[in-house]
Each structure stands twice: as structure tokens, then as C-alpha cells.
mmCIF file of C-alpha atoms in Angstrom:
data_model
loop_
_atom_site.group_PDB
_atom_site.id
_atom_site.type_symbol
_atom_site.label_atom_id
_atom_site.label_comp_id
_atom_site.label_asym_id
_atom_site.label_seq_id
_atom_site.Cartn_x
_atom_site.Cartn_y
_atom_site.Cartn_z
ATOM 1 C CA UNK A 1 40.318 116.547 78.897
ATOM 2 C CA UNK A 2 39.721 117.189 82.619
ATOM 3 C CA UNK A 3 43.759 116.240 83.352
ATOM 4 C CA UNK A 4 44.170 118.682 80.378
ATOM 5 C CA UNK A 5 42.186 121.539 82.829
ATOM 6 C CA UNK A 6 43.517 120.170 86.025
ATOM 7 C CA UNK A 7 47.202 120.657 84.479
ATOM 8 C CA UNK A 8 46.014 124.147 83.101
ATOM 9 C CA UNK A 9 45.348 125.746 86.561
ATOM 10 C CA UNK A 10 47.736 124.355 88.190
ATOM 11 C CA UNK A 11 50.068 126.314 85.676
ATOM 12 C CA UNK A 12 48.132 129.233 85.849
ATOM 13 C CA UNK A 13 47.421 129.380 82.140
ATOM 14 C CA UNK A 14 44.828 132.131 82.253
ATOM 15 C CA UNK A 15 44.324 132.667 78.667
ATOM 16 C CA UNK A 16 44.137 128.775 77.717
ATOM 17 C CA UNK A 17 41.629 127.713 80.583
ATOM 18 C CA UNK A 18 38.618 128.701 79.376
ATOM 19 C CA UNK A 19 39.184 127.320 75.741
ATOM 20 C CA UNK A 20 39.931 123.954 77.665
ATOM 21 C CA UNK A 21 36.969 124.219 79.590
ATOM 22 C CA UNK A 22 34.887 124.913 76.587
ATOM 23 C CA UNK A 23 36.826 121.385 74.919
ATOM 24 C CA UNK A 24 35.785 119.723 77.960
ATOM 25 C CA UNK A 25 32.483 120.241 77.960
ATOM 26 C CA UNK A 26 31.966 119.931 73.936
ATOM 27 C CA UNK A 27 33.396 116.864 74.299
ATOM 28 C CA UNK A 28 30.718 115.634 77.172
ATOM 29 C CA UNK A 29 32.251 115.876 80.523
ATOM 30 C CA UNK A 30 29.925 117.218 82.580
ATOM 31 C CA UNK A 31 30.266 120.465 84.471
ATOM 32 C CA UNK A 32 30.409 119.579 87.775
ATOM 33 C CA UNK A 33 33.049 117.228 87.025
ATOM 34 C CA UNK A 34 35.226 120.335 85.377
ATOM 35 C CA UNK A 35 35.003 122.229 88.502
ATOM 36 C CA UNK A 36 35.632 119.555 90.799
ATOM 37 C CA UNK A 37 39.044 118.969 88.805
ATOM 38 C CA UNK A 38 39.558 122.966 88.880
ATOM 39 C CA UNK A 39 39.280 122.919 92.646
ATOM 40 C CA UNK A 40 40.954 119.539 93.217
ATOM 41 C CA UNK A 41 43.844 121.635 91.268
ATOM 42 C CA UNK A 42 43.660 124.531 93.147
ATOM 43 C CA UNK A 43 44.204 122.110 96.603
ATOM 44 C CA UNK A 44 47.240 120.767 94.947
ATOM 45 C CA UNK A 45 48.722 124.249 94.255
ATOM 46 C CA UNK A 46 47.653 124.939 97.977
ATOM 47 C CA UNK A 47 49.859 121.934 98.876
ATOM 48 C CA UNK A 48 52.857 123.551 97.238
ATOM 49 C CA UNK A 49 52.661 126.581 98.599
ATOM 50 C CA UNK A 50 52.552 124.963 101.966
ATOM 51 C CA UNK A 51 55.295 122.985 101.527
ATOM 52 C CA UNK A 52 57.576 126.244 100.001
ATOM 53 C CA UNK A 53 57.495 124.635 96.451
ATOM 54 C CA UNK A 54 55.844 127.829 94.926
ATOM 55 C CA UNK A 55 55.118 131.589 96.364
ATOM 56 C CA UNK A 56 52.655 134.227 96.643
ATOM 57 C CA UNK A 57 53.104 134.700 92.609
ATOM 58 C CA UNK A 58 52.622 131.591 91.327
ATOM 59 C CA UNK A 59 49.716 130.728 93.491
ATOM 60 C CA UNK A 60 47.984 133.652 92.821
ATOM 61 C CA UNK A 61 48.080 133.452 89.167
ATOM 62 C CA UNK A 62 46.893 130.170 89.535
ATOM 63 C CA UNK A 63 43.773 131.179 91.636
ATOM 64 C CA UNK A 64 43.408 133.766 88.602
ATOM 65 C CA UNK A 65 43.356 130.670 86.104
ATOM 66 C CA UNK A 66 40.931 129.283 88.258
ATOM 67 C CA UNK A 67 38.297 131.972 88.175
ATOM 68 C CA UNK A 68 38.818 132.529 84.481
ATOM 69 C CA UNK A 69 37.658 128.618 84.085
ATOM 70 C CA UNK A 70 34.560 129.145 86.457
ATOM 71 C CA UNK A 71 33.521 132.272 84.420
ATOM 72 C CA UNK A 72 33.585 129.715 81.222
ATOM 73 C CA UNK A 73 31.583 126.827 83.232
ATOM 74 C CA UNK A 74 29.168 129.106 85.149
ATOM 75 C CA UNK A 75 26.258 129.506 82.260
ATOM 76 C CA UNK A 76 26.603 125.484 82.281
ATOM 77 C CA UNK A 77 26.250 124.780 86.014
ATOM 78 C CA UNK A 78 23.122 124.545 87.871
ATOM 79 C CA UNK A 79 22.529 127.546 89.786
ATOM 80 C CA UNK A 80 24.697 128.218 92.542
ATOM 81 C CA UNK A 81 26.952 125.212 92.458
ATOM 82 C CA UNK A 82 30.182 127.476 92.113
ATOM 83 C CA UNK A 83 29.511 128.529 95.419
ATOM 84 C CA UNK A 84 27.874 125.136 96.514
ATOM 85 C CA UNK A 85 29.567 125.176 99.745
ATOM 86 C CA UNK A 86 27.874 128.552 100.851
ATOM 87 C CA UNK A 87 28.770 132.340 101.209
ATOM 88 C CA UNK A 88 31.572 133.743 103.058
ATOM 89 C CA UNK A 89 31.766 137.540 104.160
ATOM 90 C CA UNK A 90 35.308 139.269 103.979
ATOM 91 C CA UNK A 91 36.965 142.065 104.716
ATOM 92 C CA UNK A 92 39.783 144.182 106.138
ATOM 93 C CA UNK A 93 38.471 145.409 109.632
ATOM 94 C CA UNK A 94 38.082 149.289 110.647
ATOM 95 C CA UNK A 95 41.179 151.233 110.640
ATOM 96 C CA UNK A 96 43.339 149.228 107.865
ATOM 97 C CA UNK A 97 44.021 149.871 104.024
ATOM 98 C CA UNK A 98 45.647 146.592 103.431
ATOM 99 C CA UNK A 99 43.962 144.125 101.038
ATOM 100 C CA UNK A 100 46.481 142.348 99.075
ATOM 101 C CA UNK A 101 46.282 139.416 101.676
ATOM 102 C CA UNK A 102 43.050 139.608 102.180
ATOM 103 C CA UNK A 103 42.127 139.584 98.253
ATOM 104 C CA UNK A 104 44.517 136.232 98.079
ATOM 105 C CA UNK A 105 42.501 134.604 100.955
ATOM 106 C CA UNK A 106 39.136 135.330 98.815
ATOM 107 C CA UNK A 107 40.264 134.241 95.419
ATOM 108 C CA UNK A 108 41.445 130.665 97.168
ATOM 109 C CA UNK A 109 38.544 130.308 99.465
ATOM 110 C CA UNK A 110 36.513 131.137 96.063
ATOM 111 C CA UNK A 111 38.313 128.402 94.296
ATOM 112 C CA UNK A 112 37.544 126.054 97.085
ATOM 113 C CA UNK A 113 34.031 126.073 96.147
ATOM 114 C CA UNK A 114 32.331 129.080 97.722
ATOM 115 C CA UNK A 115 30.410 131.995 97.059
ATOM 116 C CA UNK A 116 32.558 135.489 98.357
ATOM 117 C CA UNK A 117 31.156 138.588 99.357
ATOM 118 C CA UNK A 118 33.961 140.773 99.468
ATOM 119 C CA UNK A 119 33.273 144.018 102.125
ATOM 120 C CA UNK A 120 36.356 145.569 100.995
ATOM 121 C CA UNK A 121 38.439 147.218 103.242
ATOM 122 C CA UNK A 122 38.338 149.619 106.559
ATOM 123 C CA UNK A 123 35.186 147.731 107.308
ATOM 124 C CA UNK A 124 33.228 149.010 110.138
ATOM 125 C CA UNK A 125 31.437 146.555 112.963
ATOM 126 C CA UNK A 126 28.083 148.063 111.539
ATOM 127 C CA UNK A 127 28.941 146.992 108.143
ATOM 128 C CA UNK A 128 30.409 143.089 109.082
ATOM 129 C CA UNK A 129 27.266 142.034 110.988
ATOM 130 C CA UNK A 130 24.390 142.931 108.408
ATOM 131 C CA UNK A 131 26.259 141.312 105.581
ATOM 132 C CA UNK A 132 27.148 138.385 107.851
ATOM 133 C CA UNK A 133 23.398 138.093 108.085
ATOM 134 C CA UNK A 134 22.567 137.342 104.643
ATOM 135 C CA UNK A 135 21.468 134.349 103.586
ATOM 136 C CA UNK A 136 23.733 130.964 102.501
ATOM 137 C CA UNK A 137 26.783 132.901 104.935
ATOM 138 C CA UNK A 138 28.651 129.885 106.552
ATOM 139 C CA UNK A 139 31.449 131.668 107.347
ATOM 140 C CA UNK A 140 32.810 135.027 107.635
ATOM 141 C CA UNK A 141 36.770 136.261 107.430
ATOM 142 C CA UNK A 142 37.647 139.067 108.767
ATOM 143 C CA UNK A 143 41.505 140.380 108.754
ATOM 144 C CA UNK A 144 44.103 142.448 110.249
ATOM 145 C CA UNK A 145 47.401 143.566 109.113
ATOM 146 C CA UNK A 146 48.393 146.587 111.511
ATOM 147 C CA UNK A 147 49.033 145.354 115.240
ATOM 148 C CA UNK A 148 47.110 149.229 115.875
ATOM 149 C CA UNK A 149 44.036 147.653 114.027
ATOM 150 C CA UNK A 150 43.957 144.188 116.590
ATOM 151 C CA UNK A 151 41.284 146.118 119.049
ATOM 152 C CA UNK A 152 38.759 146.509 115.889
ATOM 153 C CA UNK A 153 39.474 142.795 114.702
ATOM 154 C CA UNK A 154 38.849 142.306 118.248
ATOM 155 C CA UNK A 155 35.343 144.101 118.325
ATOM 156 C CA UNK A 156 34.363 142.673 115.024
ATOM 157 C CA UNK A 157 34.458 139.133 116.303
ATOM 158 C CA UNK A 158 32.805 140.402 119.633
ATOM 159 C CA UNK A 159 30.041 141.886 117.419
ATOM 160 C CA UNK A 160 28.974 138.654 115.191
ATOM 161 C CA UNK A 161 29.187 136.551 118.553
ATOM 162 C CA UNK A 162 26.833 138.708 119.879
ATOM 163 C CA UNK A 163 24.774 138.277 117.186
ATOM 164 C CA UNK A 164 24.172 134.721 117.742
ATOM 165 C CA UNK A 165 23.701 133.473 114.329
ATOM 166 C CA UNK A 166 25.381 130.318 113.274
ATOM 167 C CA UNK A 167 28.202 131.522 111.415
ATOM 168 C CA UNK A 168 32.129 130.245 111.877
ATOM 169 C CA UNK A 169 34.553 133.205 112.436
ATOM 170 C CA UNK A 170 37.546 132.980 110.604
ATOM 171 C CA UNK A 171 40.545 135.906 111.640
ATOM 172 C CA UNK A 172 43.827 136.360 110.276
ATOM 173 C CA UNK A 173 46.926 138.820 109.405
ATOM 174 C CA UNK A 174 50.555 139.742 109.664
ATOM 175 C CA UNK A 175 50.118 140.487 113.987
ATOM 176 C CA UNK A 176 47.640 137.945 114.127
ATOM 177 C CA UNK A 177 48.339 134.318 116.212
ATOM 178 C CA UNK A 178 46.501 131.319 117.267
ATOM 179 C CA UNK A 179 46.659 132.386 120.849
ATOM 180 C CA UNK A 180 45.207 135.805 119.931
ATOM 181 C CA UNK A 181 41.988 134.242 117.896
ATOM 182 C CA UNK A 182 41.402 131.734 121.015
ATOM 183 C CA UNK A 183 41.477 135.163 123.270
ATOM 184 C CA UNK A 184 38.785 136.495 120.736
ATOM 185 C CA UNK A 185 36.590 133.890 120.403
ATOM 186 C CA UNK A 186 37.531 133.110 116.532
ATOM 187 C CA UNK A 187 36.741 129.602 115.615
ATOM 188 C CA UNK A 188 39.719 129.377 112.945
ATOM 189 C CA UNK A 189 43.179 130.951 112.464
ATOM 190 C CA UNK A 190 45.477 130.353 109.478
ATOM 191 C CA UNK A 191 48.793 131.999 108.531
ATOM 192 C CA UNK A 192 48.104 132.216 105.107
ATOM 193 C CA UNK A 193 46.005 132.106 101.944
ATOM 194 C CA UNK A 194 46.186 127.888 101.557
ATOM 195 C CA UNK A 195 45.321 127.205 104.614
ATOM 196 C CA UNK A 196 42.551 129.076 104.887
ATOM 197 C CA UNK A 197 40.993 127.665 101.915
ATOM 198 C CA UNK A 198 41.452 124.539 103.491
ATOM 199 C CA UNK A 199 39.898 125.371 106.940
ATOM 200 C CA UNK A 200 36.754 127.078 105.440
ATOM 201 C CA UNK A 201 36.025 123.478 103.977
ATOM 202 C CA UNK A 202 36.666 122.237 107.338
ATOM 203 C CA UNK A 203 34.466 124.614 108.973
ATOM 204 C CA UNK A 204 31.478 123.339 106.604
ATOM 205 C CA UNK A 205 31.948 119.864 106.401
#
């Protein structure tokens, strides 16, 4: 049954994941064990988007599969272990629309095991460090896709250093490099949705 689920997300089978979730546990495996095979899943799609086996598409219909089959397993798992690994803030900094990325990033840091809080776009500094203070945040992502909007990304990781709480910053976008986010003070970079699902386990482990 789980290689049945595993196989499912992978494929991005949206509509049949949650009756195979529902088979799985009927026929006793136990939850955590489902979601552990969702997310183990999720790395391998991860893997192929890395490696140019699949695209943007493909991977994000997947991460869609995947949060269909944690909406089926949540009323079965003990309270808060879908985002076991802890919270992560988001958001598109002040001055920038874009959120297609930045949506992408959340769905495949969610299916990595965490609990998003999604800020949305045009986010001003006032509105990334109060949210970055609430409790369970690990980790908070903060993106830019306009080279115009690299001063506020700039300013936003200023900000929650300033606030001294023990958070890991997480930056990336289109303009954005690994030389930029060491200028900033980031603690991670990654060029794209995979590998920043990867890194935020990093960050925690």
C-alpha cells in the first residue's frame, strides 16, 4: 500500500491519492508511516527535477498530490506532525508582485515536513519580523524576483538579524546569487524550489 502512495505522488495523481491514503490506513499502516512515504516521494521528485528529468509542471502537480494526501491523513495524525519539523515564514519582499516561485518553494518545503505561513506578497519589513516571531518558526524565506526589489530583500534580512531570535534566513529569486545572500547575511541560498526543500531540512537537522 505505501509503494502504492509513494508511486501516486510521485505521478501527481491528485484525484487518486487520497483514496490510497484512506486504503492505507484501513488496511493498518500507520499514519506516520504514510507521510513519511509521501515526503520520501516528494525528495525523489526533487531529485528529478534537479537532475532535468522533469520541470516546473510536473513537479508542481506532484507537490499538489502531495498536499491532497496530507489533507486525507491529517484528522489521523497526532497533532502537528505534518509540520513536525517546525514553521517557516514566507513571502515576496516589499515592492514585488511575483509569487509563482515563491508559492512552488512553499508547497515543497510543505511537503518536506513543515508547517508554512505564507505572508503573501509585497511584504513589508514590519510585517516579516512579527510573524517571524511566532512560535515553532525555524526558518523564514523570504524572496525576490525584480533586481529593483534586492535593497528590500536586503533590509528584510537586516531586520530579522536585528531581531536576534534564532531563526535561519533563507533568500532566493531570479537576481538573486550565493555571493549576494553571503553579502546579506542569509544563512541559505538555493536556485530553485528542490533545493530549497532540501536545505530547510538541513537548516533543522
Amino acid at each position: 500500500m505505501l509503494n502504492k502512495v509513494h508511486d501516486l505522488v510521485i505521478r501527481g495523481k491528485a484525484r487518486l491519492i487520497t483514496g490510497a491514503v484512506a486504503e492505507a490506513l484501513e488496511n493498518g499502516c500507520a499514519p506516520g508511516d504514510i507521510l513519511s512515504t509521501m515526503i520520501a516521494a516528494m525528495d525523489v521528485v526533487g531529485d528529478r527535477f534537479q537532475n532535468g528529468e522533469i520541470f516546473v509542471p510536473e513537479m508542481l502537480i506532484a507537490a499538489k498530490a502531495m498536499k491532497k494526501g496530507v489533507e486525507e491523513l491529517k484528522p489521523h495524525l497526532a497533532a502537528g506532525a505534518a509540520g513536525a519539523l517546525g514553521k517557516v515564514v514566507i513571502g515576496t519582499v516589499a515592492g514585488d508582485l511575483h509569487d509563482i516561485g515563491k508559492n512552488l518553494v512553499a508547497m515543497m518545503i510543505e511537503s518536506a515536513g513543515f508547517e508554512i505561513i505564507d505572508l503573501g506578497v509585497d511584504v513589508p519589513v514590519e510585517k516579516f519580523v512579527p510573524a517571524a516571531r511566532a512560535e515553532g518558526v525555524m526558518i523564514v524565506a523570504c524572496s525576490a524576483l525584480l533586481t529593483t526589489t534586492m535593497p528590500a530583500l536586503e533590509a528584510t534580512v537586516a531586520a530579522l538579524r536585528a531581531d536576534g531570535r534564532d531563526y535561519r534566513i533563507m533568500v532566493g529569486g531570479a537576481p538573486i546569487t550565493q555571493e549576494f545572500a553571503d553579502k546579506i547575511g542569509a544563512d541559505a541560498f538555493t536556485a530553485d524550489a528542490a533545493a530549497a526543500a532540501k536545505k530547510a531540512r538541513e537548516l533543522v537537522a
